[in-house]
CSV table of C-alpha atoms and ligand atoms in Angstrom, one decimal:
chain,number,residue,atom,x,y,z
A,1,MET,CA,0.9,113.6,-63.1
A,2,LYS,CA,-0.9,115.3,-65.7
A,3,ILE,CA,-3.0,113.1,-68.2
A,4,VAL,CA,-4.6,115.0,-71.2
A,5,VAL,CA,-7.3,113.1,-72.6
A,6,LEU,CA,-8.3,113.6,-76.0
A,7,ASN,CA,-12.1,113.2,-76.4
A,8,GLY,CA,-13.2,111.7,-79.5
A,9,SER,CA,-16.9,111.7,-78.7
A,10,PRO,CA,-18.7,114.5,-80.2
A,11,LYS,CA,-21.3,114.2,-77.5
A,12,GLY,CA,-18.8,115.3,-75.3
A,13,ASP,CA,-18.7,114.6,-71.6
A,14,VAL,CA,-22.2,112.9,-72.1
A,15,SER,CA,-20.4,109.9,-73.7
A,16,VAL,CA,-20.1,106.5,-73.1
A,17,THR,CA,-16.3,106.7,-73.8
A,18,MET,CA,-15.8,109.3,-71.1
A,19,GLN,CA,-17.5,107.3,-68.3
A,20,TYR,CA,-14.4,105.0,-68.7
A,21,VAL,CA,-12.4,108.0,-68.4
A,22,HIS,CA,-14.2,108.9,-65.6
A,23,TYR,CA,-13.9,105.4,-63.8
A,24,ILE,CA,-10.1,105.8,-64.3
A,25,GLN,CA,-10.3,109.3,-62.6
A,26,LYS,CA,-11.9,108.2,-59.3
A,27,LYS,CA,-9.9,105.1,-59.0
A,28,PHE,CA,-6.4,107.0,-59.4
A,29,PRO,CA,-7.4,110.5,-57.8
A,30,GLN,CA,-3.5,111.0,-57.6
A,31,HIS,CA,-3.6,111.7,-61.0
A,32,GLU,CA,-5.0,114.7,-63.0
A,33,LEU,CA,-6.9,113.4,-65.8
A,34,LYS,CA,-7.5,116.8,-67.8
A,35,ILE,CA,-10.6,115.7,-70.7
A,36,ILE,CA,-10.8,118.0,-73.8
A,37,ASN,CA,-13.8,117.4,-75.9
A,38,VAL,CA,-12.0,117.8,-79.0
A,39,SER,CA,-14.2,116.2,-81.5
A,40,GLN,CA,-17.3,117.9,-79.9
A,41,ARG,CA,-15.4,121.2,-80.5
A,42,ILE,CA,-13.8,120.7,-83.5
A,43,LYS,CA,-15.5,123.6,-85.6
A,44,LYS,CA,-14.2,126.2,-83.1
A,45,LEU,CA,-10.6,123.9,-83.4
A,46,ALA,CA,-10.5,124.3,-86.6
A,47,ARG,CA,-11.8,128.1,-86.6
A,48,ASP,CA,-10.1,129.5,-84.1
A,49,GLU,CA,-6.1,129.4,-83.8
A,50,GLN,CA,-6.2,130.3,-79.9
A,51,ALA,CA,-8.6,127.6,-79.0
A,52,PHE,CA,-6.4,125.4,-81.1
A,53,GLN,CA,-3.0,126.6,-79.2
A,54,GLN,CA,-4.6,126.1,-75.4
A,55,VAL,CA,-5.1,122.3,-76.3
A,56,LEU,CA,-1.7,122.3,-77.6
A,57,ASP,CA,-0.7,124.4,-74.4
A,58,ASP,CA,-2.4,121.4,-72.3
A,59,VAL,CA,-0.5,118.8,-74.5
A,60,ARG,CA,2.8,120.3,-73.6
A,61,SER,CA,2.5,120.6,-69.9
A,62,ALA,CA,1.0,116.6,-69.5
A,63,ASP,CA,3.1,113.5,-68.4
A,64,GLY,CA,1.1,112.0,-71.0
A,65,VAL,CA,-2.1,111.7,-73.8
A,66,LEU,CA,-4.9,109.3,-73.7
A,67,TRP,CA,-6.5,109.2,-76.8
A,68,ALA,CA,-10.3,108.5,-76.0
A,69,SER,CA,-12.5,107.8,-78.7
A,70,PRO,CA,-15.7,105.7,-79.8
A,71,VAL,CA,-15.2,103.7,-82.9
A,72,TYR,CA,-17.3,105.4,-85.7
A,73,PHE,CA,-17.3,103.4,-89.1
A,74,LEU,CA,-14.3,101.2,-88.6
A,75,LEU,CA,-12.1,104.4,-87.3
A,76,VAL,CA,-12.3,106.9,-85.1
A,77,PRO,CA,-15.2,109.8,-85.8
A,78,SER,CA,-14.9,112.6,-88.5
A,79,GLN,CA,-14.1,115.0,-85.9
A,80,TYR,CA,-11.3,113.7,-84.1
A,81,LYS,CA,-9.7,112.8,-87.5
A,82,ARG,CA,-10.0,116.5,-88.4
A,83,PHE,CA,-8.0,116.9,-85.2
A,84,ILE,CA,-5.5,114.9,-86.2
A,85,GLU,CA,-5.1,116.4,-89.3
A,86,LEU,CA,-5.0,119.9,-87.7
A,87,ILE,CA,-1.8,118.6,-85.8
A,88,ALA,CA,-0.1,118.5,-88.9
A,89,GLU,CA,-1.7,121.6,-91.0
A,90,ARG,CA,-0.4,123.5,-88.4
A,91,GLY,CA,3.1,122.1,-87.7
A,92,ALA,CA,2.4,121.3,-84.0
A,93,GLU,CA,3.9,117.8,-84.1
A,94,SER,CA,6.6,118.3,-82.4
A,95,ILE,CA,4.5,119.1,-79.0
A,96,PHE,CA,3.4,115.3,-79.0
A,97,GLU,CA,6.8,114.1,-79.8
A,98,ARG,CA,7.9,111.6,-77.0
A,99,LYS,CA,4.7,111.7,-74.8
A,100,TYR,CA,3.8,108.7,-73.7
A,101,THR,CA,0.4,107.6,-74.9
A,102,ALA,CA,-2.3,104.9,-74.8
A,103,ALA,CA,-5.5,104.6,-76.6
A,104,LEU,CA,-9.2,104.0,-75.3
A,105,THR,CA,-12.0,103.2,-77.2
A,106,THR,CA,-15.9,101.9,-76.6
A,107,SER,CA,-17.5,100.3,-79.4
A,108,ILE,CA,-19.9,96.8,-79.9
A,109,HIS,CA,-16.2,95.3,-81.3
A,110,PHE,CA,-16.8,96.4,-85.1
A,111,TYR,CA,-13.9,96.9,-86.4
A,112,ASP,CA,-12.5,98.0,-83.6
A,113,HIS,CA,-9.1,96.8,-84.3
A,114,THR,CA,-8.9,98.9,-87.4
A,115,ALA,CA,-9.5,102.2,-85.1
A,116,HIS,CA,-6.7,101.0,-83.1
A,117,ASN,CA,-4.5,100.6,-85.9
A,118,TYR,CA,-4.9,103.9,-87.3
A,119,ILE,CA,-4.5,105.6,-83.9
A,120,HIS,CA,-1.7,103.5,-83.4
A,121,ALA,CA,0.1,104.5,-86.3
A,122,VAL,CA,-0.9,108.4,-85.9
A,123,CYS,CA,1.0,107.9,-82.8
A,124,ASP,CA,3.9,106.4,-84.3
A,125,ASP,CA,3.9,109.1,-86.9
A,126,LEU,CA,4.1,111.5,-84.4
A,127,GLU,CA,7.1,109.8,-82.6
A,128,MET,CA,4.8,109.4,-79.3
A,129,ARG,CA,5.8,106.4,-76.9
A,130,TYR,CA,3.0,104.2,-77.2
A,131,VAL,CA,2.2,102.1,-74.4
A,132,GLY,CA,-0.7,100.0,-75.4
A,133,SER,CA,-4.8,100.2,-76.0
A,134,PHE,CA,-7.8,99.4,-74.2
A,135,SER,CA,-11.0,98.5,-76.7
A,136,ALA,CA,-14.1,98.1,-74.5
A,137,ASP,CA,-17.1,97.2,-75.1
A,138,MET,CA,-19.7,99.4,-74.7
A,139,ARG,CA,-21.2,98.0,-71.7
A,140,ASP,CA,-17.8,96.5,-70.0
A,141,LEU,CA,-17.9,98.9,-67.3
A,142,MET,CA,-21.0,97.3,-65.9
A,143,GLY,CA,-19.0,94.0,-65.3
A,144,GLU,CA,-16.6,93.5,-62.5
A,145,LYS,CA,-14.1,91.8,-65.2
A,146,GLY,CA,-14.5,94.8,-67.4
A,147,ARG,CA,-13.7,97.2,-64.5
A,148,ALA,CA,-10.3,95.4,-63.2
A,149,GLY,CA,-9.4,95.1,-66.6
A,150,LEU,CA,-9.8,98.7,-67.1
A,151,LEU,CA,-7.9,99.4,-64.1
A,152,VAL,CA,-5.2,97.5,-65.2
A,153,PHE,CA,-4.5,99.2,-68.4
A,154,ALA,CA,-4.6,102.8,-66.6
A,155,ALA,CA,-2.4,101.5,-63.9
A,156,GLU,CA,0.2,100.1,-66.8
A,157,PHE,CA,0.0,103.7,-68.9
A,158,PHE,CA,0.6,105.4,-65.5
A,159,ALA,CA,3.5,103.0,-64.8
A,160,ALA,CA,5.2,103.4,-67.5
A,161,ILE,CA,5.2,107.0,-67.4
A,162,GLU,CA,6.5,107.2,-64.1
A,163,ASN,CA,9.4,104.6,-65.0
A,164,GLN,CA,9.8,105.6,-68.3
A,165,ALA,CA,9.2,102.7,-69.7
A,166,PRO,CA,10.7,101.3,-73.2
A,167,THR,CA,8.2,101.6,-76.0
A,168,SER,CA,8.5,100.3,-79.7
A,169,LYS,CA,7.0,101.3,-82.8
A,170,SER,CA,5.0,98.9,-84.6
A,171,TYR,CA,4.5,101.5,-88.1
A,172,ARG,CA,7.3,102.6,-90.2
A,173,PRO,CA,6.4,106.0,-91.8
A,174,ALA,CA,4.8,105.8,-95.0
A,175,ILE,CA,7.1,106.9,-98.2
A,176,TRP,CA,5.4,109.1,-100.4
A,177,ARG,CA,7.0,108.9,-104.3
A,178,GLU,CA,8.0,112.0,-106.2
A,179,PHE,CA,6.1,111.5,-109.0
A,180,GLU,CA,3.5,113.6,-111.4
A,181,TYR,CA,1.0,111.8,-113.6
A,182,TYR,CA,0.4,112.9,-117.1
A,183,PRO,CA,-1.8,110.3,-118.3
A,184,GLY,CA,-2.4,109.4,-122.0
A,185,ALA,CA,-5.3,109.1,-124.4
A,186,ALA,CA,-8.1,106.4,-124.4
A,187,GLU,CA,-7.7,104.5,-127.2
A,188,VAL,CA,-10.6,102.0,-126.1
A,189,LYS,CA,-14.1,103.2,-124.9
A,190,VAL,CA,-15.9,101.2,-122.5
A,191,ASP,CA,-19.5,101.3,-123.1
A,192,ALA,CA,-21.3,101.4,-119.8
A,193,GLY,CA,-24.2,99.7,-121.2
A,194,GLY,CA,-26.9,101.9,-119.4
A,195,LYS,CA,-25.3,101.0,-115.9
A,196,ARG,CA,-25.5,104.4,-113.3
A,197,ILE,CA,-22.0,105.1,-112.8
A,198,LEU,CA,-20.9,107.9,-110.5
A,199,ILE,CA,-17.4,109.0,-109.1
A,200,VAL,CA,-17.5,110.5,-105.6
A,201,THR,CA,-14.5,112.2,-104.9
A,202,ASP,CA,-12.9,115.1,-102.3
A,203,ALA,CA,-10.0,116.4,-104.8
A,204,GLU,CA,-8.7,119.8,-104.3
A,205,ALA,CA,-7.1,121.5,-107.2
A,206,HIS,CA,-3.6,120.8,-105.7
A,207,GLN,CA,-4.1,116.9,-106.0
A,208,THR,CA,-3.2,117.1,-109.8
A,209,ASN,CA,-2.2,113.2,-109.6
A,210,LEU,CA,-5.9,112.1,-108.0
A,211,LEU,CA,-7.8,114.7,-110.7
A,212,ARG,CA,-6.0,113.4,-113.2
A,213,MET,CA,-6.5,109.9,-112.8
A,214,ILE,CA,-10.5,110.3,-112.5
A,215,GLU,CA,-10.1,112.2,-116.2
A,216,ARG,CA,-7.9,109.5,-117.3
A,217,PHE,CA,-10.9,107.2,-115.8
A,218,LYS,CA,-13.6,109.0,-117.1
A,219,ALA,CA,-12.2,109.2,-120.5
A,220,SER,CA,-12.3,105.1,-120.4
A,221,PHE,CA,-16.1,105.1,-121.4
A,222,ALA,CA,-18.2,106.2,-124.0
A,223,GLN,CA,-20.5,107.9,-122.3
A,224,GLU,CA,-20.1,110.7,-120.0
A,225,ILE,CA,-19.5,110.1,-116.1
A,226,PRO,CA,-20.4,112.2,-113.1
A,227,VAL,CA,-18.5,113.2,-110.8
A,228,VAL,CA,-19.5,114.8,-107.3
A,229,ASN,CA,-17.0,116.5,-105.3
A,230,LEU,CA,-17.8,116.3,-101.3
A,231,ASN,CA,-16.2,119.7,-101.0
A,232,ASP,CA,-18.5,121.2,-103.3
A,233,LEU,CA,-21.7,119.9,-101.2
A,234,ASP,CA,-23.1,121.6,-98.3
A,235,ILE,CA,-22.5,119.3,-95.4
A,236,LYS,CA,-22.9,120.9,-91.5
A,237,GLY,CA,-20.6,118.6,-89.9
A,238,GLY,CA,-20.1,115.3,-89.0
A,239,CYS,CA,-22.3,112.4,-87.2
A,240,LEU,CA,-23.3,113.8,-83.8
A,241,GLY,CA,-23.9,110.3,-82.3
A,242,CYS,CA,-27.3,111.2,-81.6
A,243,LEU,CA,-29.3,108.0,-82.6
A,244,HIS,CA,-32.2,110.2,-83.6
A,245,CYS,CA,-32.0,107.9,-86.9
A,246,GLY,CA,-32.2,104.6,-85.0
A,247,TYR,CA,-36.1,104.8,-84.8
A,248,ASP,CA,-37.1,105.6,-88.3
A,249,ASN,CA,-33.4,106.2,-90.4
A,250,HIS,CA,-34.3,110.2,-90.0
A,251,CYS,CA,-31.0,112.2,-89.5
A,252,ALA,CA,-31.2,115.2,-87.3
A,253,TYR,CA,-29.5,117.3,-89.6
A,254,GLU,CA,-32.4,116.4,-92.5
A,255,GLY,CA,-33.0,119.4,-94.4
A,256,GLN,CA,-30.4,121.3,-93.0
A,257,ASP,CA,-27.7,120.4,-95.5
A,258,ASP,CA,-27.1,118.2,-98.7
A,259,TYR,CA,-26.2,114.9,-97.5
A,260,VAL,CA,-29.1,112.7,-96.7
A,261,GLU,CA,-30.8,114.2,-99.9
A,262,PHE,CA,-27.0,113.1,-101.9
A,263,TYR,CA,-26.8,109.8,-100.2
A,264,ASN,CA,-30.7,108.9,-101.4
A,265,THR,CA,-30.7,110.2,-104.6
A,266,GLN,CA,-27.4,109.9,-106.0
A,267,ILE,CA,-25.1,107.1,-103.9
A,268,LYS,CA,-28.0,104.4,-103.5
A,269,THR,CA,-29.4,104.9,-106.9
A,270,ALA,CA,-25.9,104.3,-108.8
A,271,ASP,CA,-25.0,101.0,-110.0
A,272,ILE,CA,-21.1,101.7,-110.0
A,273,LEU,CA,-19.6,103.9,-107.9
A,274,ILE,CA,-16.0,105.3,-107.4
A,275,PHE,CA,-14.3,106.5,-104.6
A,276,ALA,CA,-11.2,108.4,-105.4
A,277,GLY,CA,-9.4,110.2,-102.5
A,278,VAL,CA,-6.0,111.1,-101.2
A,279,ILE,CA,-4.4,109.2,-98.3
A,280,ARG,CA,-4.3,111.7,-95.4
A,281,ASP,CA,-2.0,110.6,-92.8
A,282,ARG,CA,-3.6,107.0,-92.1
A,283,TYR,CA,-6.5,107.3,-94.0
A,284,LEU,CA,-8.2,109.1,-96.2
A,285,SER,CA,-9.4,113.0,-95.6
A,286,SER,CA,-11.8,113.7,-92.5
A,287,ARG,CA,-14.1,114.7,-95.7
A,288,TRP,CA,-14.4,111.6,-96.8
A,289,LYS,CA,-14.8,110.4,-93.0
A,290,MET,CA,-17.5,112.6,-92.9
A,291,PHE,CA,-19.0,111.0,-95.6
A,292,PHE,CA,-19.4,107.1,-94.1
A,293,ASP,CA,-19.8,108.8,-90.5
A,294,ARG,CA,-23.1,110.7,-91.9
A,295,SER,CA,-24.5,107.4,-93.9
A,296,PHE,CA,-25.2,106.3,-90.4
A,297,PHE,CA,-28.8,107.5,-90.6
A,298,ASN,CA,-29.2,104.5,-92.2
A,299,GLY,CA,-28.1,102.3,-89.0
A,300,HIS,CA,-26.8,99.1,-89.7
A,301,THR,CA,-29.2,98.4,-92.6
A,302,PRO,CA,-26.9,98.0,-96.0
A,303,THR,CA,-27.3,100.5,-98.6
A,304,LEU,CA,-24.7,99.4,-100.9
A,305,SER,CA,-26.0,96.0,-101.7
A,306,GLY,CA,-24.7,94.6,-105.4
A,307,LYS,CA,-22.9,97.7,-106.3
A,308,GLN,CA,-20.0,97.6,-107.9
A,309,ILE,CA,-17.4,100.0,-106.4
A,310,GLY,CA,-14.0,100.9,-107.5
A,311,CYS,CA,-11.4,103.0,-106.0
A,312,ILE,CA,-8.9,105.3,-106.9
A,313,ILE,CA,-6.3,106.5,-104.1
A,314,SER,CA,-3.5,109.0,-104.8
A,315,GLY,CA,-0.9,108.1,-102.1
A,316,PRO,CA,1.2,105.2,-100.6
A,317,LEU,CA,-1.8,102.9,-100.7
A,318,SER,CA,0.3,99.3,-100.3
A,319,GLN,CA,1.9,100.5,-97.0
A,320,ASN,CA,-1.7,101.1,-95.6
A,321,GLN,CA,-3.2,97.7,-95.4
A,322,ASN,CA,-5.3,99.3,-92.6
A,323,LEU,CA,-7.2,101.5,-94.8
A,324,ARG,CA,-7.9,98.7,-97.3
A,325,GLN,CA,-9.0,96.7,-95.1
A,326,VAL,CA,-11.4,99.2,-93.8
A,327,LEU,CA,-12.8,100.1,-97.1
A,328,GLN,CA,-13.3,96.1,-97.7
A,329,GLY,CA,-14.8,95.1,-94.7
A,330,TRP,CA,-17.4,97.8,-95.2
A,331,LEU,CA,-18.1,97.0,-98.4
A,332,GLU,CA,-18.1,93.0,-97.8
A,333,ILE,CA,-20.9,93.6,-95.1
A,334,GLN,CA,-23.2,95.1,-97.9
A,335,PRO,CA,-22.2,92.9,-99.6
A,336,ALA,CA,-20.9,95.4,-102.9
A,337,ASN,CA,-18.2,94.0,-105.4
A,338,ILE,CA,-14.9,95.9,-105.1
A,339,ALA,CA,-14.0,95.6,-108.9
A,340,GLY,CA,-10.6,97.2,-108.2
A,341,PHE,CA,-8.4,99.6,-106.3
A,342,VAL,CA,-5.8,101.6,-108.4
A,343,SER,CA,-3.0,103.9,-106.9
A,344,ASP,CA,-0.7,106.1,-108.4
A,345,GLU,CA,1.7,104.8,-106.0
A,346,TYR,CA,3.6,102.3,-108.2
A,347,GLY,CA,4.5,102.1,-112.0
A,348,ASP,CA,4.6,105.1,-114.7
A,349,ALA,CA,1.8,107.1,-116.5
A,350,ALA,CA,1.2,104.3,-119.0
A,351,HIS,CA,0.8,101.7,-116.7
A,352,ILE,CA,-1.5,103.7,-114.3
A,353,ASP,CA,-3.2,104.5,-117.5
A,354,GLY,CA,-4.0,100.6,-118.1
A,355,LEU,CA,-4.8,99.9,-114.8
A,356,LEU,CA,-7.8,102.8,-114.7
A,357,GLN,CA,-8.7,101.5,-118.3
A,358,ASP,CA,-8.8,98.0,-116.6
A,359,LEU,CA,-10.9,99.1,-114.0
A,360,ALA,CA,-13.6,100.6,-115.7
A,361,ARG,CA,-13.6,97.5,-118.2
A,362,ARG,CA,-14.2,95.3,-114.8
A,363,LEU,CA,-16.8,97.2,-113.3
A,364,VAL,CA,-19.1,97.2,-116.3
A,365,ARG,CA,-18.1,93.6,-116.9
A,366,PHE,CA,-19.1,92.5,-113.1
A,367,ALA,CA,-21.9,94.8,-113.1
A,368,ALA,CA,-23.6,93.0,-116.2
A,369,ALA,CA,-22.8,89.5,-114.4
A,370,ASP,CA,-24.4,90.6,-110.8
A,371,TYR,CA,-20.9,89.6,-109.6
A,372,VAL,CA,-20.6,89.7,-106.0
A,373,ARG,CA,-17.2,88.1,-104.9
A,374,PRO,CA,-18.2,86.1,-101.6
A,375,PRO,CA,-17.2,87.9,-98.7
A,376,THR,CA,-14.2,87.3,-96.6
A,377,PHE,CA,-14.0,86.7,-93.0
A,378,LEU,CA,-14.4,90.6,-93.2
A,379,GLY,CA,-17.8,90.6,-94.1
A,380,VAL,CA,-19.1,87.3,-92.9
A,381,ALA,CA,-18.0,87.9,-89.2
A,382,GLY,CA,-19.0,91.5,-89.8
A,383,ILE,CA,-22.5,90.6,-90.8
A,384,LYS,CA,-23.1,87.7,-88.2
A,385,LEU,CA,-22.2,90.9,-85.3
A,386,PHE,CA,-24.4,93.0,-86.8
A,387,ARG,CA,-27.3,90.2,-87.0
A,388,ASP,CA,-26.8,89.2,-83.1
A,389,GLU,CA,-26.5,93.3,-82.2
A,390,ILE,CA,-29.6,94.3,-84.2
A,391,TRP,CA,-31.7,91.4,-82.9
A,392,GLY,CA,-30.4,91.5,-79.4
A,393,ARG,CA,-29.1,94.8,-77.5
A,394,LEU,CA,-29.4,97.5,-80.1
A,395,ARG,CA,-33.0,96.2,-81.3
A,396,MET,CA,-34.7,99.2,-78.8
A,397,VAL,CA,-32.5,102.1,-80.7
A,398,PHE,CA,-32.5,100.5,-83.8
A,399,GLN,CA,-35.9,100.0,-84.6
A,400,ALA,CA,-35.5,100.5,-88.4
A,401,ASP,CA,-32.9,98.0,-88.7
A,402,HIS,CA,-35.1,95.8,-87.0
A,403,ARG,CA,-37.6,95.9,-88.9
A,404,ALA,CA,-35.0,96.4,-92.0
A,405,TYR,CA,-33.3,93.0,-90.7
A,406,LYS,CA,-36.6,91.1,-90.9
A,407,ARG,CA,-37.9,92.3,-94.4
A,408,LEU,CA,-34.5,91.4,-95.7
A,409,GLY,CA,-34.0,88.1,-94.5
A,410,LEU,CA,-31.2,88.9,-92.2
A,411,TYR,CA,-31.7,87.1,-89.6
A,412,ASP,CA,-30.5,83.9,-90.8
A,413,PHE,CA,-29.9,82.1,-87.2
A,414,PRO,CA,-28.9,78.9,-87.1
A,415,GLN,CA,-31.3,77.5,-85.3
A,416,LYS,CA,-34.2,78.6,-87.8
A,417,ASP,CA,-32.3,75.7,-89.7
A,418,VAL,CA,-34.6,73.2,-89.0
A,419,ARG,CA,-33.2,70.1,-91.1
A,420,THR,CA,-29.7,71.0,-89.6
A,421,ARG,CA,-31.2,70.7,-85.9
A,422,ALA,CA,-32.8,67.7,-86.8
A,423,ILE,CA,-29.5,66.1,-87.7
A,424,ASN,CA,-27.9,67.2,-84.9
A,425,LEU,CA,-30.4,66.1,-82.9
A,426,VAL,CA,-30.1,62.2,-84.0
A,427,VAL,CA,-27.2,61.9,-85.6
A,428,PRO,CA,-25.1,62.5,-82.1
A,429,LEU,CA,-27.5,60.0,-80.7
A,430,LEU,CA,-26.4,57.3,-83.2
A,431,LEU,CA,-23.0,58.1,-82.9
A,432,ARG,CA,-23.0,56.4,-79.3
A,433,ILE,CA,-23.5,53.1,-80.8
A,434,PRO,CA,-19.9,51.6,-81.7
A,435,GLY,CA,-20.3,49.9,-85.2
A,436,PHE,CA,-22.6,53.5,-86.7
A,437,ARG,CA,-19.7,55.4,-85.1
A,438,LYS,CA,-16.8,53.4,-86.9
A,439,GLU,CA,-19.2,53.4,-90.2
A,440,PHE,CA,-19.4,57.0,-90.1
A,441,ALA,CA,-15.7,57.4,-89.9
A,442,LYS,CA,-15.1,55.1,-92.3
A,443,ARG,CA,-17.5,57.4,-94.8
A,444,MET,CA,-16.3,60.1,-93.4
A,445,LYS,CA,-14.5,61.9,-96.5
A,446,SER,CA,-16.7,60.2,-99.2
A,447,GLY,CA,-20.0,61.5,-97.4
A,448,MET,CA,-18.7,65.0,-97.1
A,449,VAL,CA,-18.1,65.4,-101.3
A,450,ARG,CA,-21.2,63.4,-102.2
A,451,PRO,CA,-23.6,66.4,-102.3
A,452,TYR,CA,-21.1,68.4,-104.2
A,453,GLN,CA,-20.7,65.3,-106.7
A,454,LYS,CA,-24.3,65.5,-106.9
A,455,VAL,CA,-24.5,69.2,-108.2
A,456,ILE,CA,-21.5,68.5,-110.8
A,457,GLU,CA,-23.4,65.6,-112.3
A,458,ARG,CA,-26.7,67.5,-112.5
B,1,FMN,C1,-22.2,107.2,-86.5
B,1,FMN,C2,-21.5,106.0,-85.9
B,1,FMN,C3,-20.9,105.0,-86.1
B,1,FMN,C4,-20.4,103.7,-85.4
B,1,FMN,N1,-19.7,102.9,-85.6
B,1,FMN,C5,-19.1,101.9,-85.0
B,1,FMN,C6,-17.9,100.5,-85.5
B,1,FMN,O1,-17.7,100.8,-86.6
B,1,FMN,N2,-17.9,99.7,-84.9
B,1,FMN,C7,-18.4,99.4,-83.6
B,1,FMN,O2,-17.9,98.7,-83.1
B,1,FMN,N3,-19.3,100.4,-83.1
B,1,FMN,C8,-19.3,101.9,-83.6
B,1,FMN,N4,-20.6,102.7,-83.2
B,1,FMN,C9,-21.0,102.5,-81.8
B,1,FMN,C10,-20.1,103.0,-80.9
B,1,FMN,O3,-18.7,102.9,-81.3
B,1,FMN,C11,-20.4,103.0,-79.4
B,1,FMN,O4,-21.7,103.3,-79.4
B,1,FMN,C12,-19.7,104.1,-78.6
B,1,FMN,O5,-19.6,103.5,-77.1
B,1,FMN,C13,-20.3,105.2,-78.3
B,1,FMN,O6,-19.0,106.2,-77.3
B,1,FMN,P1,-19.8,107.4,-77.4
B,1,FMN,O7,-20.8,107.5,-76.4
B,1,FMN,O8,-18.1,107.8,-76.2
B,1,FMN,O9,-19.6,108.5,-78.1
B,1,FMN,C14,-20.9,103.6,-83.9
B,1,FMN,C15,-21.7,104.5,-83.7
B,1,FMN,C16,-22.3,105.6,-84.5
B,1,FMN,C17,-23.0,106.7,-83.6
């Protein structure tokens, strides 16, 4: 059988993910795994129709397609996202239709599930026959269990193709409504109260609903609100995954394009940020993805802590909970405060006007109160994962993170909590005494609430 492997790593063959593919190839020599470095070659594929056609020819003649990619910023790299956009842009969906497919990623398991949800949804949209996924930790291939699991995954994929196994879908096609938004005038003006507000968008001239939502949002303020369009910035390309930034936060692109300067001088200094974009396939645009990926020059160190964030999104947002989760997860680990999402998915123009006006009010109100909603599991778990990884195996490469984590007090390991450790030492010993255990159980409920009651009484 011939399997086309669409390689999502910008590092091409010198990538961790491709070592997993090479291992599969070695163990299944009867099948041909044809690797195409679509992310590494994205500029050529976008520019050169012939080169793109060559990829399509390979897919056409293949028995199956393996999406193999690193996880980048809770999704796939921007270059891979761009490749997926090109499929639709060039009307090539039918070539993928009914092809058996599976997804393989490597990562440190930080929001690998949202990356897989994304690929799966894209496959369902392309009417592919999705067999399954394998989310490997970067180092799994080094262990016997990891290798064995990988081979089961690969064998299942090959068997599904051979047996023409039945597959089911997990994602319904998103339904876009026909709606032209014509905003009304803003009668009340919100005073920004000296807060620095910045709207970041990738809006194109034909995306009139988004452009009008931005205008209506701006009109909600008494002050002029600046807008930066990502398409106007000179951004040479997506993150290359070279990790040069790990040592001292210097990006390999630095001085060659606008990105780092823009991020340092405009994003980091804003109190309130508005992210505005149009849903494209199952995310925003690849330009937006590039914005997030390139911020990796900051490593895992939070750069948006305490900021207020508003999201203005044109398109069927309620049908894309994965996108919401990606944004929420990323913002919660900062932690930044999501003041709200506004989309044009529901309601008439007056309703959307009201939502935008209220978003403006809330952003300023929350900024004045220094309010950041407590993170949910999405943020809490993410913060702990990064903490452990930076302290541990990632420290060697991400030394800038290590220094920052120490400085910012992010190494809040439970073993540093001396009081709890002392309690954990003494109380379990006492609990071996039946009388103490009985009394402990009797006072459990009241004992648990006593510290809270003290706070209330104070
Ligand atoms: C820009 C960038 C973003 C990343 N984002 C994530 C992430 O969101 N979640 C995660 O678990 N790992 C993330 N990683 C780690 C990579 O997924 C991991 O190192 C992967 O194995 C790299 O594969 P490759 O060598 O094939 O490119 C990121 C790495 C880079 C360079």
